[in-house]
Structure formats: structure tokens, C-alpha cells
mmCIF file of C-alpha atoms in Angstrom:
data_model
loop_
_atom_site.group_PDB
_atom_site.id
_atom_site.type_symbol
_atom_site.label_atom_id
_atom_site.label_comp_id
_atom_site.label_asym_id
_atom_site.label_seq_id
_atom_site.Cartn_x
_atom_site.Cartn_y
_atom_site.Cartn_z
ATOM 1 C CA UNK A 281 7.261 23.507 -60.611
ATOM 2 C CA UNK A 282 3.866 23.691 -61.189
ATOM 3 C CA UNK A 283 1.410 24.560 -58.162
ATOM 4 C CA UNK A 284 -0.679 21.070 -58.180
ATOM 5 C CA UNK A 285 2.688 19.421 -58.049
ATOM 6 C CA UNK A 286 4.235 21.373 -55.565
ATOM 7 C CA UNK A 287 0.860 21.149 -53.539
ATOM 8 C CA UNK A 288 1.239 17.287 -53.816
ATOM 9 C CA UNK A 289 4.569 17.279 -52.003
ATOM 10 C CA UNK A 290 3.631 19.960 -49.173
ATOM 11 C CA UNK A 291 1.030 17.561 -48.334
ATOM 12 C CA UNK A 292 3.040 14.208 -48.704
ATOM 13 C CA UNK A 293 5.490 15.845 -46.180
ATOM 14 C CA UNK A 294 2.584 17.118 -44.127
ATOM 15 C CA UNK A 295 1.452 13.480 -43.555
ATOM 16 C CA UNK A 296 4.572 12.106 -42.757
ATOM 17 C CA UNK A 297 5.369 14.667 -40.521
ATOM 18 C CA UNK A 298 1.764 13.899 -39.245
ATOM 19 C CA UNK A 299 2.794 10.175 -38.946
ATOM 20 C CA UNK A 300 5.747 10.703 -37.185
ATOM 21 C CA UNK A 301 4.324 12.894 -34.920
ATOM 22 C CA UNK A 302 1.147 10.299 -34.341
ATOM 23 C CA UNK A 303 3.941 7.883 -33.796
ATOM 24 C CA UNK A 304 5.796 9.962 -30.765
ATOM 25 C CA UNK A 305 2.508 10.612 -29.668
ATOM 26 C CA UNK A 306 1.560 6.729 -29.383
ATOM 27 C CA UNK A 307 5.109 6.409 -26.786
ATOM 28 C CA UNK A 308 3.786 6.232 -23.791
ATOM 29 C CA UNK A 309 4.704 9.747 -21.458
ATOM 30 C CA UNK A 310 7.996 8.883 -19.008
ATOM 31 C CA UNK A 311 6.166 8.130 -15.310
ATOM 32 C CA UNK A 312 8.559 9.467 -11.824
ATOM 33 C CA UNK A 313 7.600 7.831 -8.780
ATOM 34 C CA UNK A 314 9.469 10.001 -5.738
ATOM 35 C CA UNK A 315 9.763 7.250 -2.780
ATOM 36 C CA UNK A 316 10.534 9.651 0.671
ATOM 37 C CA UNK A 317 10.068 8.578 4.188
ATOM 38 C CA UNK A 318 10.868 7.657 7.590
ATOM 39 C CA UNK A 319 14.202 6.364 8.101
ATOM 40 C CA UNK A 320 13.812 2.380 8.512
ATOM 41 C CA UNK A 321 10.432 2.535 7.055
ATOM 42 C CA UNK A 322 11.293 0.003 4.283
ATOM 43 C CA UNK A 323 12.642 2.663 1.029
ATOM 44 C CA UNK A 324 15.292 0.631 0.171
ATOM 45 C CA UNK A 325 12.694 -2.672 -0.288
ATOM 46 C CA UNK A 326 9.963 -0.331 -2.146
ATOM 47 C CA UNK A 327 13.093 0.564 -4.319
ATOM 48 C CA UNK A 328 13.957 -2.701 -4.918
ATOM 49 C CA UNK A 329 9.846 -3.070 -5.973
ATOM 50 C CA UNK A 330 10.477 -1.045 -8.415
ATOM 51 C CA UNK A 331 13.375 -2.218 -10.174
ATOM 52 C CA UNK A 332 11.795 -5.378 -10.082
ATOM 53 C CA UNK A 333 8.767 -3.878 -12.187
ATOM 54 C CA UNK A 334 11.297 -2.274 -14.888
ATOM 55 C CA UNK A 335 11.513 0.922 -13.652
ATOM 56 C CA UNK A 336 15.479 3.344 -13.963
ATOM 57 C CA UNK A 337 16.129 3.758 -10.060
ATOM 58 C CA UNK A 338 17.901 5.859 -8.295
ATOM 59 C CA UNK A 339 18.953 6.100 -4.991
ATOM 60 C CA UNK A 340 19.439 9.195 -2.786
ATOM 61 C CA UNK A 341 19.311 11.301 -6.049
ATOM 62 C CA UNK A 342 20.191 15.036 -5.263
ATOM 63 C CA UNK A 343 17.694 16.869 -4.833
ATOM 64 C CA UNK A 344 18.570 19.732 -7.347
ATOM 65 C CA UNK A 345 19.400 17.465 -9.671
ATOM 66 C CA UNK A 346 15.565 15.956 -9.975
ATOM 67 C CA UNK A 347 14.622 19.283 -12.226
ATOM 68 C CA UNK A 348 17.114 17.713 -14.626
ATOM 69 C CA UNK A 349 16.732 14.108 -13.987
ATOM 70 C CA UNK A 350 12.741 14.566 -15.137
ATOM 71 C CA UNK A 351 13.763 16.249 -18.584
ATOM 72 C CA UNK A 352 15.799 13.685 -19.406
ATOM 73 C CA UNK A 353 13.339 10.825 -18.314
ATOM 74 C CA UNK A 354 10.850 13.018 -20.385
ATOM 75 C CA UNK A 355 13.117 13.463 -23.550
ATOM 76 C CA UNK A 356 14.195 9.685 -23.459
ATOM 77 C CA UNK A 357 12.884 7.370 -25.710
ATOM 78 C CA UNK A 358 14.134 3.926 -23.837
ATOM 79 C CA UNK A 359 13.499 5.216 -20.061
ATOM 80 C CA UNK A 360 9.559 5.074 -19.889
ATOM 81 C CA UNK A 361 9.352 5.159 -15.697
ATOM 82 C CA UNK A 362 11.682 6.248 -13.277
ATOM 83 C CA UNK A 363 11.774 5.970 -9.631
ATOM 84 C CA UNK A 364 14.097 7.510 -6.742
ATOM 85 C CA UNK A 365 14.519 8.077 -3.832
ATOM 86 C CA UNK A 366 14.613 11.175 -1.445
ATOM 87 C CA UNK A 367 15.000 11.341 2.410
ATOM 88 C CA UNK A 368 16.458 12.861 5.515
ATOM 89 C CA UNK A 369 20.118 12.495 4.233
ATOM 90 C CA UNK A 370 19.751 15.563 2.386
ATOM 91 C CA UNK A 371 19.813 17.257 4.880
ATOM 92 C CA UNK A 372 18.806 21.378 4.933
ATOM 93 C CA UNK A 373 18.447 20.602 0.592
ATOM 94 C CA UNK A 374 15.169 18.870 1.676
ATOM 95 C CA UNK A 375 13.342 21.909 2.345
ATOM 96 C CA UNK A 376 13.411 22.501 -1.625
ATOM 97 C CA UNK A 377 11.593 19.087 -2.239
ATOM 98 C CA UNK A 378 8.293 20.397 -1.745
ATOM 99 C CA UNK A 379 8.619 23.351 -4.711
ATOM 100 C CA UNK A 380 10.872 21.216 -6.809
ATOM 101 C CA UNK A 381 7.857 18.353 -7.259
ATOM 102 C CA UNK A 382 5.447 21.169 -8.184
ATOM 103 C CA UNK A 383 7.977 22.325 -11.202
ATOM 104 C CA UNK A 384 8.549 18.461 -11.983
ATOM 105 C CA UNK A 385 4.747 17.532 -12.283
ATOM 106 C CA UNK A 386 4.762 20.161 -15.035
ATOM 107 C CA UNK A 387 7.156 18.220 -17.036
ATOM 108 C CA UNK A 388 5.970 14.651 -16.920
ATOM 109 C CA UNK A 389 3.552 12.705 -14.772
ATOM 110 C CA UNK A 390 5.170 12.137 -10.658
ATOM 111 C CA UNK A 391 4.126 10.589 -8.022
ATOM 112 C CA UNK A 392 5.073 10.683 -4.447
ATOM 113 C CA UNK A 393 5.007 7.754 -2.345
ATOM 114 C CA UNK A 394 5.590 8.520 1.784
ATOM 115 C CA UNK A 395 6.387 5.639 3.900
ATOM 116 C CA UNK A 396 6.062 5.343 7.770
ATOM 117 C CA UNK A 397 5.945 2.939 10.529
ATOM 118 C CA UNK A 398 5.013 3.457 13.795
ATOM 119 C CA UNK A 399 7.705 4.726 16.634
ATOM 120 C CA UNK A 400 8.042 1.148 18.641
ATOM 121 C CA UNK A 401 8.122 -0.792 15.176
ATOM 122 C CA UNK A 402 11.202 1.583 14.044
ATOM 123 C CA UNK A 403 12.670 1.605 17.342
ATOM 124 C CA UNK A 404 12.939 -2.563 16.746
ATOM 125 C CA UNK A 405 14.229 -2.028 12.923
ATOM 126 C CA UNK A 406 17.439 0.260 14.165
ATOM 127 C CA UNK A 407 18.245 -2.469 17.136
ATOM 128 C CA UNK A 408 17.674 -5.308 14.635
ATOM 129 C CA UNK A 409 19.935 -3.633 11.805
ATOM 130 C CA UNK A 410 22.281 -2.140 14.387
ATOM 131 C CA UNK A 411 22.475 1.476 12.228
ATOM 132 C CA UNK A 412 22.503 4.537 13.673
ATOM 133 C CA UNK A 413 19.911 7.275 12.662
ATOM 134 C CA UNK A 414 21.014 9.434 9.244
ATOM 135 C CA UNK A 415 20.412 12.715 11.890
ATOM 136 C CA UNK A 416 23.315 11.179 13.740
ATOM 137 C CA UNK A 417 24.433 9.558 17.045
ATOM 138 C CA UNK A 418 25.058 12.421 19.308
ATOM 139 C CA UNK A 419 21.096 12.003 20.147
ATOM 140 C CA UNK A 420 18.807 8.868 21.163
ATOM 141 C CA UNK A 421 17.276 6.676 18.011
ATOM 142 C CA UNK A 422 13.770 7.907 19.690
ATOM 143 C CA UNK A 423 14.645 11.520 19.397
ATOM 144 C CA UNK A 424 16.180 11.380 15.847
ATOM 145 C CA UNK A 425 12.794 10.115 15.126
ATOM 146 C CA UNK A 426 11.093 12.583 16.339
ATOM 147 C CA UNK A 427 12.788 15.252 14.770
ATOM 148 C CA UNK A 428 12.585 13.553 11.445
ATOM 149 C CA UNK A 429 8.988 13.109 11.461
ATOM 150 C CA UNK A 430 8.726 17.076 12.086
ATOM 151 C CA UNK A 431 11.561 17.881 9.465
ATOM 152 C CA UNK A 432 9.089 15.560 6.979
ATOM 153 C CA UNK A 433 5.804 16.912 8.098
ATOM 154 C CA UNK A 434 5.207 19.577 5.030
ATOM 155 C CA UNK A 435 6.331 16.800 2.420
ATOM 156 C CA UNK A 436 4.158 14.062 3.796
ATOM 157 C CA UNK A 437 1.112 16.423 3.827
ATOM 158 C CA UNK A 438 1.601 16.689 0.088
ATOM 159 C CA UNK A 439 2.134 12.760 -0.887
ATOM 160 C CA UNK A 440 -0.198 11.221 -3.217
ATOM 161 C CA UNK A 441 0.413 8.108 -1.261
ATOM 162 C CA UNK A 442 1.225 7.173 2.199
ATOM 163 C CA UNK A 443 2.079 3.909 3.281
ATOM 164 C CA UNK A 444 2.578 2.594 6.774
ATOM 165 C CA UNK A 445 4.786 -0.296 6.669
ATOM 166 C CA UNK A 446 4.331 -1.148 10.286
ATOM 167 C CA UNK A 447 2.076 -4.232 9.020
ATOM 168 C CA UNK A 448 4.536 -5.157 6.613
ATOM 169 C CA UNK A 449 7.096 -7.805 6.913
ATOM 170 C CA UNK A 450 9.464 -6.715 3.670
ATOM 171 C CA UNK A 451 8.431 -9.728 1.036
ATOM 172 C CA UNK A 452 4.284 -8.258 1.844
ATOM 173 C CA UNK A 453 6.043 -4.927 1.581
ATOM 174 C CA UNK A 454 7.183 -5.782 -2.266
ATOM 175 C CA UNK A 455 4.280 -7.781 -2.719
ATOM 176 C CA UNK A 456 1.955 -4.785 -1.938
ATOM 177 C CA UNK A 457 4.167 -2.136 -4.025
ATOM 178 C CA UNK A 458 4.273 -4.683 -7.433
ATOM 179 C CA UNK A 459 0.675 -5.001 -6.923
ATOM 180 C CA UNK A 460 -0.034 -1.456 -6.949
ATOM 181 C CA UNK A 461 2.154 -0.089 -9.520
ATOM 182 C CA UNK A 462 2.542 -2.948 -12.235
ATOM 183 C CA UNK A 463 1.332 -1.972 -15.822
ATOM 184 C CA UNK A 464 -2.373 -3.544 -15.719
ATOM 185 C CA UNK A 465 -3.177 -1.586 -12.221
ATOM 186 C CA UNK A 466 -5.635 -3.823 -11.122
ATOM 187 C CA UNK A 467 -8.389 -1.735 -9.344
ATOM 188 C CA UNK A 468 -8.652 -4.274 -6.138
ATOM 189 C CA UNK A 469 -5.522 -3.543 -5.257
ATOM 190 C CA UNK A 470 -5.966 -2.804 -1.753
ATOM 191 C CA UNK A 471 -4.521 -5.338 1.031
ATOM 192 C CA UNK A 472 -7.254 -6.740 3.414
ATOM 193 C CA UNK A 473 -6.342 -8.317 6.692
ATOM 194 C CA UNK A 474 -9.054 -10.235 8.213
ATOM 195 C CA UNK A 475 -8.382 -10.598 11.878
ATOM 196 C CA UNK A 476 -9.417 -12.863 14.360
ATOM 197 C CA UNK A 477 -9.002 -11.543 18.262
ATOM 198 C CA UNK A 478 -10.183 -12.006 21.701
ATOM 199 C CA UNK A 479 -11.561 -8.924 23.761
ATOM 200 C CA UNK A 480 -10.268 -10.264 27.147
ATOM 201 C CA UNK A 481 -6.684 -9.646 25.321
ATOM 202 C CA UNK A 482 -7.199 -6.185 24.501
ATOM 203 C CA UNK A 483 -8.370 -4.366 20.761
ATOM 204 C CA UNK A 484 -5.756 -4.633 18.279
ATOM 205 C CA UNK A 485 -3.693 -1.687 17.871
ATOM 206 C CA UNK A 486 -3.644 -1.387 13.820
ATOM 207 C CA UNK A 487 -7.748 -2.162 13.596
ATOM 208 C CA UNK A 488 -9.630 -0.121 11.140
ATOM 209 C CA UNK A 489 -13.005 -1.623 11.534
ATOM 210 C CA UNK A 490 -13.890 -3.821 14.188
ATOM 211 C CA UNK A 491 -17.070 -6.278 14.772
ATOM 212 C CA UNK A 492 -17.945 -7.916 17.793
ATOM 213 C CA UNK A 493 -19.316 -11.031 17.288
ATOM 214 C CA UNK A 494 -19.916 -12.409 21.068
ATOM 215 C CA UNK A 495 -23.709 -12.245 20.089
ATOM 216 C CA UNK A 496 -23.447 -15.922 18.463
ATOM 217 C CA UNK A 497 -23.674 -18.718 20.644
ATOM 218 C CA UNK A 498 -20.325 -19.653 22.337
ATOM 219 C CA UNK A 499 -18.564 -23.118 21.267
ATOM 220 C CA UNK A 500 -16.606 -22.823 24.353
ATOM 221 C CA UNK A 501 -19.633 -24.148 26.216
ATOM 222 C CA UNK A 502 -19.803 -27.557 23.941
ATOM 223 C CA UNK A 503 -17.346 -29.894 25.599
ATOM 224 C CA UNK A 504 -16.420 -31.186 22.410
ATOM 225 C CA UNK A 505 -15.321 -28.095 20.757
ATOM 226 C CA UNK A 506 -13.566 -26.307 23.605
ATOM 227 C CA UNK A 507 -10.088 -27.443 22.917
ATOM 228 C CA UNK A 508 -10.526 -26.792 19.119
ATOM 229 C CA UNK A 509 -10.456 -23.282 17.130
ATOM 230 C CA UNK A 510 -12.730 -21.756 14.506
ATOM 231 C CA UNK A 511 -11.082 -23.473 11.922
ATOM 232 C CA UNK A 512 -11.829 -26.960 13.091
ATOM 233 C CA UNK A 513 -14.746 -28.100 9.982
ATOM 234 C CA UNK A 514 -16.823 -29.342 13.487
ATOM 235 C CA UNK A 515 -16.849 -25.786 14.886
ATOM 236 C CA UNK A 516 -17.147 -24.113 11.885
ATOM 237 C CA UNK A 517 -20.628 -25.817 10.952
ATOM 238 C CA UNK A 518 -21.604 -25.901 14.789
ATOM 239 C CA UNK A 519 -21.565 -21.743 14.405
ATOM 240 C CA UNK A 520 -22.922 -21.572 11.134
ATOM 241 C CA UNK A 521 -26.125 -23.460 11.822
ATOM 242 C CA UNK A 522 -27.402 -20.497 13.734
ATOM 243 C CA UNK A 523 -29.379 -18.136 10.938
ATOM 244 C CA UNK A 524 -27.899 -15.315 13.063
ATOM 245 C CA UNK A 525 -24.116 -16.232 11.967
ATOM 246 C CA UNK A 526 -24.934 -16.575 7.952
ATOM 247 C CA UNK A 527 -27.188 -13.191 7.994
ATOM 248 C CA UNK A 528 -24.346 -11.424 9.674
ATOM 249 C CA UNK A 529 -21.515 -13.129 7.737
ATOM 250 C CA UNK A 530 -23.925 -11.775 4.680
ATOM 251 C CA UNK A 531 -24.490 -8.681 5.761
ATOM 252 C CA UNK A 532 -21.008 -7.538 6.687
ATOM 253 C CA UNK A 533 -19.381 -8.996 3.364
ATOM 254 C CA UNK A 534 -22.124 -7.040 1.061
ATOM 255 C CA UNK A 535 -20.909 -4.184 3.351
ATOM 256 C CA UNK A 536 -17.280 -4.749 2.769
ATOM 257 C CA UNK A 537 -17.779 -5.353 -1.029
ATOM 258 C CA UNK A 538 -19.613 -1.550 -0.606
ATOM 259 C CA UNK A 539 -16.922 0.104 1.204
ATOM 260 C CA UNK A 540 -13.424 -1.181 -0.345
ATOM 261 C CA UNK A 541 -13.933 0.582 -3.768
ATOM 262 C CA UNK A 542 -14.463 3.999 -1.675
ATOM 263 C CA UNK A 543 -11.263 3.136 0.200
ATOM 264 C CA UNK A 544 -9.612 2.629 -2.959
ATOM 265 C CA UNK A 545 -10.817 5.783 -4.131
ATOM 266 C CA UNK A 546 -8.897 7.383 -1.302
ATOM 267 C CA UNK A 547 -5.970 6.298 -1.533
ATOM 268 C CA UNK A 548 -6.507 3.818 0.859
ATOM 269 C CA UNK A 549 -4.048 0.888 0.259
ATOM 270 C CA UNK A 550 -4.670 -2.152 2.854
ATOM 271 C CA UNK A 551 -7.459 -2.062 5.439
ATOM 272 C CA UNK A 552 -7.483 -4.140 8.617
ATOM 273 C CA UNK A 553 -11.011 -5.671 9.503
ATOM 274 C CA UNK A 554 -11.125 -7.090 12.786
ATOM 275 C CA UNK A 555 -13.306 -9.529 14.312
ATOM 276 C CA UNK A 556 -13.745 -10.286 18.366
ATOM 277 C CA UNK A 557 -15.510 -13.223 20.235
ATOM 278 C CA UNK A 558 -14.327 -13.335 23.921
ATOM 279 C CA UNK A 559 -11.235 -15.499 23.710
ATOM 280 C CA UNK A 560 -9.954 -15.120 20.065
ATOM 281 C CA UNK A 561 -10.851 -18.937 19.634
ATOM 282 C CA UNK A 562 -13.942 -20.192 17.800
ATOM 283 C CA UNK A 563 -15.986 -17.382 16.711
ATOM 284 C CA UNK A 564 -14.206 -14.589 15.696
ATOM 285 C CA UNK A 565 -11.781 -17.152 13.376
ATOM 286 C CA UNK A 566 -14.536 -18.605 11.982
ATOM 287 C CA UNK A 567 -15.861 -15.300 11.104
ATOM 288 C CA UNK A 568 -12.484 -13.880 9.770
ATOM 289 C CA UNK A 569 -12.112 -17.025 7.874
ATOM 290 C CA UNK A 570 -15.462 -17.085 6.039
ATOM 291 C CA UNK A 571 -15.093 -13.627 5.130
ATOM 292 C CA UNK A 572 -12.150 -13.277 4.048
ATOM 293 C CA UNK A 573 -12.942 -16.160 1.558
ATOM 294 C CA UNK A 574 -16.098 -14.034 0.241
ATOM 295 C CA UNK A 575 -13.469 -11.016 -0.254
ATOM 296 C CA UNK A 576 -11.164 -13.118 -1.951
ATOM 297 C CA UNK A 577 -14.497 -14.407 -4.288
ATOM 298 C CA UNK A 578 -14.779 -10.834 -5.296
ATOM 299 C CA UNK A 579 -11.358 -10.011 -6.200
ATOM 300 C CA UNK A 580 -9.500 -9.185 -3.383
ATOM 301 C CA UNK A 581 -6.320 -9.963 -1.829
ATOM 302 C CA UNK A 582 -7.020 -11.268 1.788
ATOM 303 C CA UNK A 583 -4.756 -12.114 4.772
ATOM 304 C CA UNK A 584 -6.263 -13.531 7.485
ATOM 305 C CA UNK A 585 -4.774 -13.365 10.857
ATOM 306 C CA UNK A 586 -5.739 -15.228 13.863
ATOM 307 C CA UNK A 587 -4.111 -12.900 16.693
ATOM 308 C CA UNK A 588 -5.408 -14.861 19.527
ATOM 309 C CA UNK A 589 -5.699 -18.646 18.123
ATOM 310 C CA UNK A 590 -2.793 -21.392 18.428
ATOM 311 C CA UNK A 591 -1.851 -22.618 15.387
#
């Protein structure tokens, strides 16, 4: 065969090898998301999440077994994200989790994903449910807790996200997870609670960043608008008539609009701003309420909780 010829076909295969290869290279790389946690702390609904988004779940996958399970998600050409779940049930196997991710993150992207919820609000979960603890019934709910926090300390420390689902009722839960992980990641997806409280009823407990707004003029002392809240239109333009209450509802918002993207950056996934006039009535909701409408202008999503207000 002569050499221009033969030349011509080495380099015909050569490009559709080179197309072929372009075209694996266009799939997008399998994704693992490893879901561990506290028990009660809301797996099974961040599973559920999941599934909902398209991802091949598994629950309570062996933990030896996730070496494997990754090759296959990476070698697959219909299973582009995977999620499972791993927790406490493995018992004395769950002290390999940590060393097994590390070897998994070599073979295709992983993320892990730590839930928690504070003692009192898993406490209420296993009396709601009626389940005993996975460590077992020969000890308290409160103790089993305990232990399992300590038992999950190492893996927690190495989470690329932790989640504490104490704010979460389980639709917000989903809500927050499909938010987060759907394909078009949108880059404001962090959950902002705007809260309204009174200080004569004590800080909230969950607060991240708190103002105190009792420096505005009180609409407790206008007859009128005593028996009405911050949300009353009457109120609401009473307060905002003072320059004082539209340079601070500036101020904090341009602050806000500053901050979240750092908190993002962190890993940070919902943020609790509160905001406290003396009773929890007129001030601090109209506050709450204005700014969590200038969070929501900039692409936010916003709850706004009035802690102290009737209604």
C-alpha cells in the first residue's frame, strides 16, 4: 500500500478515535453526594431531595462497598450523580468512612453532606416518631445522642457541608437541598430568615446577627397603633417617616447584600438575621419585613418570622 495512502488512513482513524474520545470527554463526570448524620436529623428527607433532582440513591449503602459503588457510577454512561447514605447503623465499619472518601474523591467528584439538629429538637423527633435510637434501647435517647455525636466527630470535621436542620420543618428541608444542588446552582442559594423579636422575651436561640432597633421612636406610645403590629400599612409609614428608620433600613440591607456572598463562600447555607424592638410588635416587624423584601429584590430567598407578633 503505498505510504501517502496508508498515511491517509492512520490519520482518518486518528480523528475518529479523536472524535470519540472528544465525545466521552463532552459526558459530563458521574457526581457522589455522601449524606451522614445525626440520627433524626432529617437523612431520609435530604434523600428523598435527591431522588427528586434525578440522582441513583441509595440507602444505608455498606460502607466497603462505596470503593466499588464509585467505579461503577464513574464507568456508567446512564448514572451521571449518585447519592447515599451513611450513618451510625454501621456500626464499628464507620470508622473506615473517613479513609474510604479520600480513595473515592480520587475516582470521581464526592461530596459530603453532615446533618445535625440540636439535642432538645432531636429529643422531640424520637418522641414524635416513637423509634428508638440505632445505638439501641438499653440506654436513654439523650445518651445515645451523645455518644453518636462523639462516634461522628472525626467525619463531621471533614464534611464539605454541614447542615443543621433544627430550623427546618422537612418540606423547607427539601426545599433548601433542591435549591442547593439542582443543575443551574444558583449562587444565592443561601436561606435568609428575617426575624422579628422582643427583648423583654429573651434573644432568640438560633440568631446569627442581631440588630436592636429600640432607637426608633416607639408606636406603642400612639394610642392608635398600640393594638396593631408592624405590618399594619398605618404603622409601617408612622416608623418610616423618621429619616433615622430609612438610613438604617439602608444601611443594614447594603450591609447584608455585602456579607451574604462571603457566607456563601463558606459554606454557609441559611443565615438567621434578627431584629429586636422591646415587645416584638411594631418595630422590629416592620424592620424584618422591609428588609427582607430588599433581600428578596436582590436575589435571595427570604423567610420572615415574626417570633413575638400575633398573627
Amino acid at each position: 500500500m503505498p505510504l501517502r495512502r496508508l498515511a491517509g488512513k492512520t490519520g482518518e482513524r486518528a480523528r475518529k478515535a479523536g472524535r470519540a474520545g472528544a465525545s466521552r470527554d463532552r459526558r459530563p463526570r458521574a457526581e457522589l453526594v455522601i449524606i451522614t448524620g445525626m440520627s433524626g436529623s432529617g437523612k431520609a428527607s435530604v434523600l428523598k431531595a435527591f431522588e427528586d433532582l434525578g440522582y441513583y440513591c441509595v440507602d444505608n449503602l455498606p460502607v466497603g462497598l462505596i470503593p466499588q459503588f464509585a467505579e461503577l457510577a464513574g464507568q456508567s454512561s446512564e448514572i451521571e450523580r449518585t447519592a447515599l447514605v451513611v450513618d451510625v447503623r454501621e456500626g464499628s465499619q464507620l470508622e473506615a468512612l473517613p479513609e474510604i472518601v479520600k480513595s473515592v474523591r480520587r475516582i470521581l467528584p464526592t461530596k459530603m453532606i453532615f446533618l445535625e439538629a440540636a439535642d432538645a429538637v432531636l429529643l422531640r423527633r424520637f418522641s414524635e416518631t416513637r423509634r428508638p435510637h440505632p445505638l439501641g434501647t438499653n440506654t436513654t435517647v439523650r445518651a445515645s445522642l451523645a455518644a453518636e455525636r462523639q462516634h461522628l466527630r472525626r467525619i463531621r470535621a471533614m464534611a464539605d457541608l454541614v447542615i443543621d436542620t433544627s430550623k427546618f420543618n422537612v418540606h423547607e428541608l427539601r426545599a433548601h437541598i433542591t435549591e442547593r444542588f439542582k443543575k443551574q446552582e444558583s449562587g444565592n442559594s443561601i436561606l435568609v430568615s428575617c426575624v422579628s423579636f422582643g427583648f423583654k422575651h429573651g434573644l432568640p436561640e438560633d440568631a446569627d446577627l442581631v440588630f436592636d432597633v429600640r432607637f426608633l421612636p416607639n408606636p406603642h406610645f400612639v394610642p392608635e397603633f398600640r393594638p396593631l403590629t408592624g405590618r399594619d400599612p398605618k404603622v409601617a409609614k408612622y416608623i418610616r417617616s423618621f429619616p433615622q428608620s430609612k438610613e438604617f433600613i439602608d444601611r443594614i440591607s447594603k450591609l447584608l447584600v455585602y456579607l451574604l456572598p462571603h457566607y456563601i463562600r463558606e459554606g454557609k447555607s441559611y443565615l438567621t438575621i434578627s431584629f429586636g424592638c422591646t415587645g416584638g410588635q411594631h418595630r422590629s416587624v416592620m424592620i424584618a419585613e422591609d428588609v427582607g423584601k430588599g433581600l428578596r429584590k436582590a436575589g435571595y430567598r427570604v423567610k420572615v418570622v415574626h417570633r413575638d407578633s400575633p398573627g
